[in-house]
Backbone as numpy.savetxt, mean C-alpha at the origin, in Angstrom:
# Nx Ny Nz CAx CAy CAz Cx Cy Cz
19.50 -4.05 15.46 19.01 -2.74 15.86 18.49 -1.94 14.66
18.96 -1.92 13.58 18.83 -1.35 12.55 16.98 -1.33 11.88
17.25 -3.42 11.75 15.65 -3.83 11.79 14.56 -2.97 12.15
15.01 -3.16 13.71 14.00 -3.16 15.00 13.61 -1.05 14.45
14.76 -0.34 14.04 14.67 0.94 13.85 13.70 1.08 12.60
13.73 0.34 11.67 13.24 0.44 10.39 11.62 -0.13 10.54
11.36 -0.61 10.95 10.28 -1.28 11.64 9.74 -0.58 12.75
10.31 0.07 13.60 9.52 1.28 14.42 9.69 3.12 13.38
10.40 3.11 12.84 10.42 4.27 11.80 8.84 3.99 11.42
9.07 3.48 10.47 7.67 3.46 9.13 6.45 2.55 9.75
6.50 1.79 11.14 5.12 2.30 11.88 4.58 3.57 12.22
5.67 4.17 13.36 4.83 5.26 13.70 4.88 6.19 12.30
5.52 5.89 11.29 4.88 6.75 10.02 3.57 6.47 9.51
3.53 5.15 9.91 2.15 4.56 9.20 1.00 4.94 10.10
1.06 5.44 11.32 -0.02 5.85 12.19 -0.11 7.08 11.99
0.41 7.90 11.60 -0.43 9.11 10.98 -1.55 9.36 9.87
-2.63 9.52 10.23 -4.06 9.07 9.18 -4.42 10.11 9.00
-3.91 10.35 7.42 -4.12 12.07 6.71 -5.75 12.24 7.10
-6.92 10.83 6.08 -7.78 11.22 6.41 -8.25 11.24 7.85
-8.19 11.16 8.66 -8.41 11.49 10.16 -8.56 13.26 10.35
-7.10 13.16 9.99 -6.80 14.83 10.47 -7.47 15.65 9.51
-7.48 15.15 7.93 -8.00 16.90 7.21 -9.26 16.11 6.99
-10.19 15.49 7.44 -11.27 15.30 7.63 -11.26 16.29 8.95
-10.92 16.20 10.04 -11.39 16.61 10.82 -10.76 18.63 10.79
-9.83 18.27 10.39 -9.76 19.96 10.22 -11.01 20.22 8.98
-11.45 20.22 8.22 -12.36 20.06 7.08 -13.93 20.45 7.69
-14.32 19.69 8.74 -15.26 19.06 9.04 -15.67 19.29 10.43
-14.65 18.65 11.71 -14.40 18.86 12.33 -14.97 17.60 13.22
-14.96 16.79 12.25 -16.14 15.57 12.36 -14.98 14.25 12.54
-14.98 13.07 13.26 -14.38 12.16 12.89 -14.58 10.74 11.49
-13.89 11.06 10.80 -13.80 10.15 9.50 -14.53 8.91 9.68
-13.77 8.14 10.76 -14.41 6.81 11.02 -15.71 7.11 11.58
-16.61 8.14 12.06 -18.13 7.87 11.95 -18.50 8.60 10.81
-18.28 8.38 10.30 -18.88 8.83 9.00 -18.72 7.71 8.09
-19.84 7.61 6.75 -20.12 6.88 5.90 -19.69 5.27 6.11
-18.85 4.86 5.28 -18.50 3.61 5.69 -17.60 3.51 6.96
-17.46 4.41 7.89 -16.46 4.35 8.84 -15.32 3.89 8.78
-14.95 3.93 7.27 -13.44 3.58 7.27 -12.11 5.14 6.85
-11.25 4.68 7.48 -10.13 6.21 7.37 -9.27 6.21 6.31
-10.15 5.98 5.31 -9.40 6.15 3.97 -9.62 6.95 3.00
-9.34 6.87 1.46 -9.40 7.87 0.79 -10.78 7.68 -0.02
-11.44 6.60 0.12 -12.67 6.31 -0.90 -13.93 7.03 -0.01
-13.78 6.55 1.45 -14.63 6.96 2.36 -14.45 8.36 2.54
-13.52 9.47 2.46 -13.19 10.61 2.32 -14.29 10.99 0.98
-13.69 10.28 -0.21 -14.34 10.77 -1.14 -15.72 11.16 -1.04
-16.29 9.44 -0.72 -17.72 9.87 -0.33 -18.53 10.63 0.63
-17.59 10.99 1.66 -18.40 11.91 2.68 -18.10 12.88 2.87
-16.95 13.52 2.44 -16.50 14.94 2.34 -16.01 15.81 1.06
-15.79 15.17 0.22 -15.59 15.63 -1.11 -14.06 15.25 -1.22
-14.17 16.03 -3.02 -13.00 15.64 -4.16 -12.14 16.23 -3.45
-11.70 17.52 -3.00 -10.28 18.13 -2.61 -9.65 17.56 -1.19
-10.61 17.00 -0.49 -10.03 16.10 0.82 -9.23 15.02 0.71
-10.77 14.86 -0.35 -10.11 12.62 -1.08 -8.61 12.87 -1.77
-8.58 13.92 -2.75 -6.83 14.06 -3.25 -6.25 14.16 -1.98
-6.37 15.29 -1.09 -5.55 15.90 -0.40 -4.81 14.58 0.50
-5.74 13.65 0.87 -5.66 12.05 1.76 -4.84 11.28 0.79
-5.27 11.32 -0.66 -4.31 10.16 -1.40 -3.03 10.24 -1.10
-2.59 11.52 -1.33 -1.67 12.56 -1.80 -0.60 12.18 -0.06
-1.31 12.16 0.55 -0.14 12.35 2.21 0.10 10.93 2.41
-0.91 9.89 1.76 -1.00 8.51 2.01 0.11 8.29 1.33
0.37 8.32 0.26 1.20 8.01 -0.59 2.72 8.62 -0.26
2.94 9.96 0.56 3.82 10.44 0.82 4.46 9.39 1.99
3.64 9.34 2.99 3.82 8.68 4.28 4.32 7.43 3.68
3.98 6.26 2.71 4.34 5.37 2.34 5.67 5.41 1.71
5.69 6.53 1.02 7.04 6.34 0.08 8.83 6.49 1.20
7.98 7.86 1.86 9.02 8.10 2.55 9.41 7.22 3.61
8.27 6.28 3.93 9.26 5.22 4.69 9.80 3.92 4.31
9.53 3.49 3.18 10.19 2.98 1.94 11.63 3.47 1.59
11.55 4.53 1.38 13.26 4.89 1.36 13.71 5.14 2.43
13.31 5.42 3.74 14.44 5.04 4.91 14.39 3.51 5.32
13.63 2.85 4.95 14.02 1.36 5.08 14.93 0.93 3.83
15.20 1.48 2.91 16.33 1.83 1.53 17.31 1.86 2.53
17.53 3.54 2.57 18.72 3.84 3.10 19.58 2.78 4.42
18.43 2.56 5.31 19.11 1.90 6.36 19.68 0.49 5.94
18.85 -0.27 5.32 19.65 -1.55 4.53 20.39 -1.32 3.74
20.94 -0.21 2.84 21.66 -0.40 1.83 23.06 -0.22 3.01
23.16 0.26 3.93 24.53 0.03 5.16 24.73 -0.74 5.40
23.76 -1.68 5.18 24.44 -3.19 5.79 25.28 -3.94 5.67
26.16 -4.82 6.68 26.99 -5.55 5.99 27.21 -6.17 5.01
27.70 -6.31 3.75 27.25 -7.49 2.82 27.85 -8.50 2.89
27.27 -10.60 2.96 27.62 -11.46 3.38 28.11 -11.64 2.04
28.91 -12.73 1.79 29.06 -13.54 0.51 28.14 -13.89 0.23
26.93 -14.57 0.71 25.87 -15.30 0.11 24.53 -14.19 -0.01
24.60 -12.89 0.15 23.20 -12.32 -0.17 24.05 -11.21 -0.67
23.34 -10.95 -2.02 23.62 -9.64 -2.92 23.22 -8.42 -2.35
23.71 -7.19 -2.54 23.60 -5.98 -1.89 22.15 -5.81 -2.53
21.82 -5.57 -3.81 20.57 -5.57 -3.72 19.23 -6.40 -2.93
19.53 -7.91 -2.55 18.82 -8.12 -1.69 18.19 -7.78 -1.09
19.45 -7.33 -0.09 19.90 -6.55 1.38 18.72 -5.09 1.36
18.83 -4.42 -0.04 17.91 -3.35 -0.06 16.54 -3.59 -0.67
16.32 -4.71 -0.78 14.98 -5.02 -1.94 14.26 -5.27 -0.22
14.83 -5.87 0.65 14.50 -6.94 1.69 14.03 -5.32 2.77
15.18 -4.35 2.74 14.77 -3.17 3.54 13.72 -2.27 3.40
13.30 -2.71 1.86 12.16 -1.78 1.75 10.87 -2.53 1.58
10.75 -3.93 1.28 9.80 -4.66 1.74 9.45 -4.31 3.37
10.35 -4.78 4.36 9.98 -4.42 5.50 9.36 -3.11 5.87
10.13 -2.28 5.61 9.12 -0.67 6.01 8.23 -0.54 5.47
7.54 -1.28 4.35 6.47 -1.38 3.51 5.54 -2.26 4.16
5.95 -3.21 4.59 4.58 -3.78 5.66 4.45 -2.86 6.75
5.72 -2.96 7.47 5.43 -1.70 8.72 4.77 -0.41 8.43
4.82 0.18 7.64 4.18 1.42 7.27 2.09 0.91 7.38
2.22 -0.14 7.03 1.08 -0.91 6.09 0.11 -0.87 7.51
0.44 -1.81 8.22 0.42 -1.90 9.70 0.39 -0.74 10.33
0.84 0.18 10.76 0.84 1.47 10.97 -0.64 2.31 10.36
-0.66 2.17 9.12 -1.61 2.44 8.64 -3.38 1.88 9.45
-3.17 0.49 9.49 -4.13 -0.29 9.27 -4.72 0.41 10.87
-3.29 -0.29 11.83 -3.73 0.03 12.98 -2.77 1.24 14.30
-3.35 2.26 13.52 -2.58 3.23 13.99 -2.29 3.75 15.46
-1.32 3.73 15.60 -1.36 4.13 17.11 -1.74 5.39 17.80
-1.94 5.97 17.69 -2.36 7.55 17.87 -3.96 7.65 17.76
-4.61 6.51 17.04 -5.92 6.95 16.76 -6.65 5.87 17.30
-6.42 4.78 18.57 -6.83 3.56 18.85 -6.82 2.63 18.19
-5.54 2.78 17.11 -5.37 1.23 16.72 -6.64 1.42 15.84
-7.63 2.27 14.92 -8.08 1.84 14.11 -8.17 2.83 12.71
-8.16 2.39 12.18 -7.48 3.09 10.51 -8.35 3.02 9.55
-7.58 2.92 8.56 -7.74 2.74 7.00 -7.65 1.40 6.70
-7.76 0.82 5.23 -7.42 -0.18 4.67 -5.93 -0.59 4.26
-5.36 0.48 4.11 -3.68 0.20 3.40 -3.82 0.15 2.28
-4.68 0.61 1.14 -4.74 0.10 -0.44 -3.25 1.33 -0.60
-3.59 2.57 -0.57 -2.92 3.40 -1.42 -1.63 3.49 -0.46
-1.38 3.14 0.73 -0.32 2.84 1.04 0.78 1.93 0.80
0.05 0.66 0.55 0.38 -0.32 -0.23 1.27 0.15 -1.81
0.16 0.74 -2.51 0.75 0.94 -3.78 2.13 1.78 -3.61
2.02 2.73 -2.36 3.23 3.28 -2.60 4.46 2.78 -2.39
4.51 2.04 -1.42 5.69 0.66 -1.38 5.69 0.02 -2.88
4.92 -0.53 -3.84 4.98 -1.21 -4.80 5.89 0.12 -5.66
5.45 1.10 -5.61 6.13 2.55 -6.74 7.74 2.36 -6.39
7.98 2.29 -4.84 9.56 2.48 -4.47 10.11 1.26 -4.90
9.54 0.21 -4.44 10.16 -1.15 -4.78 10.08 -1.46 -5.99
9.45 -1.84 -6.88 9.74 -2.02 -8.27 8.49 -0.85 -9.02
9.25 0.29 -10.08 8.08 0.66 -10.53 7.20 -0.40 -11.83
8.18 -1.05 -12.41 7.14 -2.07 -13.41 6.25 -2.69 -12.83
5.97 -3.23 -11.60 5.53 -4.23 -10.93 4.03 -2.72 -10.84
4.48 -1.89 -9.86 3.64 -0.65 -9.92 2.30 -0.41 -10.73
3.11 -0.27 -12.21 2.48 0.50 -13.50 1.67 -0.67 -13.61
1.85 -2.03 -13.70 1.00 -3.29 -13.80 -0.02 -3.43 -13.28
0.16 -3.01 -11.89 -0.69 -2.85 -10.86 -1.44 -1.64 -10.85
-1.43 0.00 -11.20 -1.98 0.57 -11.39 -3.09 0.38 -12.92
-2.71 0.16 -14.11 -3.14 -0.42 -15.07 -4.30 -1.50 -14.77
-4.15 -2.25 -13.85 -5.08 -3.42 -13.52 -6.05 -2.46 -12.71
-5.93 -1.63 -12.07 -6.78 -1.21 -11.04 -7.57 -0.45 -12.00
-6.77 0.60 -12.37 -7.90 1.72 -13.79 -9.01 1.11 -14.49
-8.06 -0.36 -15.15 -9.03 -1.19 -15.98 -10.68 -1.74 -15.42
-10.20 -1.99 -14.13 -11.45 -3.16 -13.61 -11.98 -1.34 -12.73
-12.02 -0.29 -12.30 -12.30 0.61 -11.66 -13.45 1.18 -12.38
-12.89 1.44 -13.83 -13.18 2.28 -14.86 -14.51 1.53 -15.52
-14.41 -0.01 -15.47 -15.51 -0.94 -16.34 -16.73 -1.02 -14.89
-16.26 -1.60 -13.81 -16.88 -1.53 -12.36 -17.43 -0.25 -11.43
-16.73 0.82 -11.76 -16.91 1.81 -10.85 -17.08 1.13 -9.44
-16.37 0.41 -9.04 -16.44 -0.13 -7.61 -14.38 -0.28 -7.33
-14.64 0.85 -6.59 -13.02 0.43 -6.22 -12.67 -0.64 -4.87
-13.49 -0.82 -4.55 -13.03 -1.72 -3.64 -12.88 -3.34 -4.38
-13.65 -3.51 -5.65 -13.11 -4.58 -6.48 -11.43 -4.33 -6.84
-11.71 -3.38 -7.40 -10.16 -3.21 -8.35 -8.93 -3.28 -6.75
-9.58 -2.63 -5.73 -8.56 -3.05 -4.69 -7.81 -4.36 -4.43
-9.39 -5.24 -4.17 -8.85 -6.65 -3.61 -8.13 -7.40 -4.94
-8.80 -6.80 -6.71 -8.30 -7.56 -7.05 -6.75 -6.96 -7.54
-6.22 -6.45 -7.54 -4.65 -5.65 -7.59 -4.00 -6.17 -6.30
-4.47 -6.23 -4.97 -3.72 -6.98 -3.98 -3.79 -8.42 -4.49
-4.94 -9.07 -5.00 -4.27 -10.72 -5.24 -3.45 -10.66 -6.14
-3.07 -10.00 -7.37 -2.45 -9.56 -8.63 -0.90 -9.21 -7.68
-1.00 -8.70 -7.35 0.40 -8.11 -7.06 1.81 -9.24 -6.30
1.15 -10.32 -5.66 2.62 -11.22 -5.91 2.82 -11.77 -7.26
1.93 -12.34 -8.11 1.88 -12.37 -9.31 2.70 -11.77 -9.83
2.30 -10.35 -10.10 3.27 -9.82 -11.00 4.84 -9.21 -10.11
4.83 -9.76 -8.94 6.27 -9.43 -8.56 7.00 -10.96 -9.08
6.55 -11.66 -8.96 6.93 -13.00 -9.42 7.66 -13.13 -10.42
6.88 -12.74 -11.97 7.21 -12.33 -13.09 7.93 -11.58 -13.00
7.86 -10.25 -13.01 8.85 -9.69 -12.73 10.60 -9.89 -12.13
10.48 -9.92 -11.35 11.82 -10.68 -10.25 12.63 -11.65 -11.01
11.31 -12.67 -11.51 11.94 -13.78 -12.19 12.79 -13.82 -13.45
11.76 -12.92 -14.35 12.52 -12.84 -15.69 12.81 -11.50 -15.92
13.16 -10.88 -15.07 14.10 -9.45 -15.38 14.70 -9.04 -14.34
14.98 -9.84 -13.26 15.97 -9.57 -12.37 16.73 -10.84 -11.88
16.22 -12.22 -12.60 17.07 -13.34 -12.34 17.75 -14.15 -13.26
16.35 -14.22 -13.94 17.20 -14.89 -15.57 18.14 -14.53 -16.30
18.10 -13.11 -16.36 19.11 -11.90 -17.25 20.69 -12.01 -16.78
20.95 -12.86 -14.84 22.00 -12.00 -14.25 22.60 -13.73 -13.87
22.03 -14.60 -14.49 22.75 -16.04 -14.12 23.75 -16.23 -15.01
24.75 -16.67 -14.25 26.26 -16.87 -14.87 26.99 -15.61 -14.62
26.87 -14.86 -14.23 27.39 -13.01 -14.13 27.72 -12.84 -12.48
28.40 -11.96 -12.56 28.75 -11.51 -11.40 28.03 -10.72 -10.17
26.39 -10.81 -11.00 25.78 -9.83 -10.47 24.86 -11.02 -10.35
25.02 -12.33 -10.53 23.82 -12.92 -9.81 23.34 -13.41 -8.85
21.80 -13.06 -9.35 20.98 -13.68 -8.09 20.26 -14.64 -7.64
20.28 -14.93 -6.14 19.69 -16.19 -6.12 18.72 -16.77 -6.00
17.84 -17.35 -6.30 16.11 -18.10 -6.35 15.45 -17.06 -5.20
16.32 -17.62 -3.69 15.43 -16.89 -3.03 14.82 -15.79 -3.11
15.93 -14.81 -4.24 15.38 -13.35 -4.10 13.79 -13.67 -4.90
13.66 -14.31 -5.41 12.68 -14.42 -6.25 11.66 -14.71 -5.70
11.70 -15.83 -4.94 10.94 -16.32 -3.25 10.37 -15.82 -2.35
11.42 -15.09 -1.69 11.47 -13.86 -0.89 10.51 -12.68 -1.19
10.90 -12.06 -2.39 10.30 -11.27 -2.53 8.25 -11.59 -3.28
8.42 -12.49 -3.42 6.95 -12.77 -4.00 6.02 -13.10 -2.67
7.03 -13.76 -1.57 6.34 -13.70 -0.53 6.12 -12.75 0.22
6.66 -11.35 0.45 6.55 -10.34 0.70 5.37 -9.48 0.10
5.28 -10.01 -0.97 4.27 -9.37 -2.17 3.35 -10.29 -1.26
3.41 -11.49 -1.05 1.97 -11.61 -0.74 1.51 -11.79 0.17
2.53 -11.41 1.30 1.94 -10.90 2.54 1.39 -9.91 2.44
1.71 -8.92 1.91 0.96 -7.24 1.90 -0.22 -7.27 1.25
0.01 -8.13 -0.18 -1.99 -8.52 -0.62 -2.74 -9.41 -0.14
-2.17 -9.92 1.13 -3.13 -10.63 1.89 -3.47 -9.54 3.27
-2.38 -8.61 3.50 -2.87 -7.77 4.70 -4.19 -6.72 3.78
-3.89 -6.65 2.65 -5.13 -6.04 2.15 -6.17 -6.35 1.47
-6.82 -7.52 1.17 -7.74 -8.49 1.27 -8.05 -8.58 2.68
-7.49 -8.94 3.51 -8.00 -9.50 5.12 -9.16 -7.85 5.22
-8.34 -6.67 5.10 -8.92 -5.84 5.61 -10.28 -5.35 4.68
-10.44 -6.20 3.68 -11.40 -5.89 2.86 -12.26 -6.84 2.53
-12.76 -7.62 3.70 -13.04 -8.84 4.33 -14.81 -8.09 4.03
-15.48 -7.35 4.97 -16.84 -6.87 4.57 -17.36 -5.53 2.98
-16.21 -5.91 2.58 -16.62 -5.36 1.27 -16.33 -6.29 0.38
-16.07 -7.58 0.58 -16.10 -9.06 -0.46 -17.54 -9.44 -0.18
-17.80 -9.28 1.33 -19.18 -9.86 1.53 -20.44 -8.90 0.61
-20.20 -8.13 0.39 -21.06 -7.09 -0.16 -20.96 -7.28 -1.58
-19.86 -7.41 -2.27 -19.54 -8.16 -3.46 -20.09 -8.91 -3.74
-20.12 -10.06 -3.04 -20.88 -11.17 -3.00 -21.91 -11.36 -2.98
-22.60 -10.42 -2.49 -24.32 -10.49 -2.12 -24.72 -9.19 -3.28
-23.45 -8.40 -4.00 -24.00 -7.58 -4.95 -24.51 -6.85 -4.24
-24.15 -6.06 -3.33 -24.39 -5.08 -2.82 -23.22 -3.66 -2.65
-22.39 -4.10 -3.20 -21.14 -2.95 -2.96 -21.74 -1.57 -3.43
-21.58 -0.40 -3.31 -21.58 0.64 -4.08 -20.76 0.85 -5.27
-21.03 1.62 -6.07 -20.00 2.19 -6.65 -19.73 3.81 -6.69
-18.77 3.76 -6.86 -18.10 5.28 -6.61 -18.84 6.70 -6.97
-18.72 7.51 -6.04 -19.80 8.71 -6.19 -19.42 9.31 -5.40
-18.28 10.72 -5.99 -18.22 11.52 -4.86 -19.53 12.30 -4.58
-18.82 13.18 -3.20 -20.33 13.79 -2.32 -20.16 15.25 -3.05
-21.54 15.14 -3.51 -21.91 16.64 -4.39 -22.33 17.98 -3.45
-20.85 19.01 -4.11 -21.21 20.43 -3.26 -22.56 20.58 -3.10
-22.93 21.62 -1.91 -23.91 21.97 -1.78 -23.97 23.74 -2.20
-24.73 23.80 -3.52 -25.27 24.99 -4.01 -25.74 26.06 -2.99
-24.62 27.04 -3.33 -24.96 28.23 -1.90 -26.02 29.20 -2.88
-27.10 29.64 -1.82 -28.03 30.58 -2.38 -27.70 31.84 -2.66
């Protein structure tokens, strides 16, 4: 029951689509017909301006975190078996509300099941769950953003990056360090969690399926917010 709660929590969290709403309070316009018709924060940027696009990061990231820590809280109650470490138990609870949120996002219920991409939702699960893994992942995105001005590169490539560096991570600073000790852990967590990692950078690649094609053909844009219009 707990699951099934944590998993309907941080969906219907994930179906609330900031840009939807302060696009449309903003505007009064719906997000998804506009520009690239997607309900996110890049497409915000470009069709309504800089204080929307924060204002969207900013709730995206809230909506993500906060259901990240009630998928925390609710696993860290759990029974603990002999064979799975309490941290597990909570590494495993906030993976889950982190796809569910993701999902929620992607395909929101309130708005016909159609959304955003999940990038900055994504990252915010990566902030709760490990911040090193995070900073790696933000760092990679700045780098290739900043040389590209195409964020939808630095997107897909930070989602393939990101079981990667949970891998590393997990491996040699949360497994190697704790063998022989009382606090250790076992392969799977290492397993487990990289596969989790790469379910979520494959739910965000899948959704960034016609902006690879555009990549590909060298056609992507690059980033340009939409310039005020000079009042007379």
């Amino acid at each position: 029951m707990r699951t099934i709660a944590t998993m309907l929590i941080a969906y219907l969290l994930g179906s609330l689509s900031p840009a939807i709403i302060i696009t449309k309070l903003k505007t009064g316009k719906d997000i998804r017909k506009m520009g690239s018709g997607n309900a996110g924060f890049t497409n915000v940027l470009r069709s309504v301006g800089t204080g929307p696009a924060v204002a969207t990061i900013i709730c995206d990231y809230l909506k993500g975190i906060i259901a990240v820590l009630i998928g925390w809280w609710i696993f860290s109650n759990l029974t603990v078996t002999n064979d799975v470490a309490p941290l597990e138990y909570v590494k495993y609870g906030r993976y889950l509300a982190g796809m569910c949120v993701i999902i929620g996002h992607v395909f929101p219920l309130y708005y016909g099941f159609r959304g955003g991409k999940g990038v900055v939702t994504a990252n915010a699960l990566m902030l709760v769950v490990d911040w090193r893994v995070f900073l790696m992942i933000v760092a990679s995105f700045l780098i290739i953003v900043l040389i590209t001005r195409i964020i939808s590169l630095g997107s897909v490539a930070c989602a393939a990056l990101y079981p990667v560096y949970t891998m590393i991570v997990t491996y040699f600073f949360e497994y190697l360090p704790y063998l022989g000790t009382e606090n250790e852990l076992r392969f799977r967590f290492v397993l487990i969690s990289t596969a989790c990692a790469l379910a979520v950078g494959l739910m965000v690649i899948i959704m960034h399926r016609e902006n690879l094609k555009r990549l590909f053909n060298g056609e992507e844009k690059c980033i340009k917010p939409k310039k005020t219009e000079k009042r007379s």
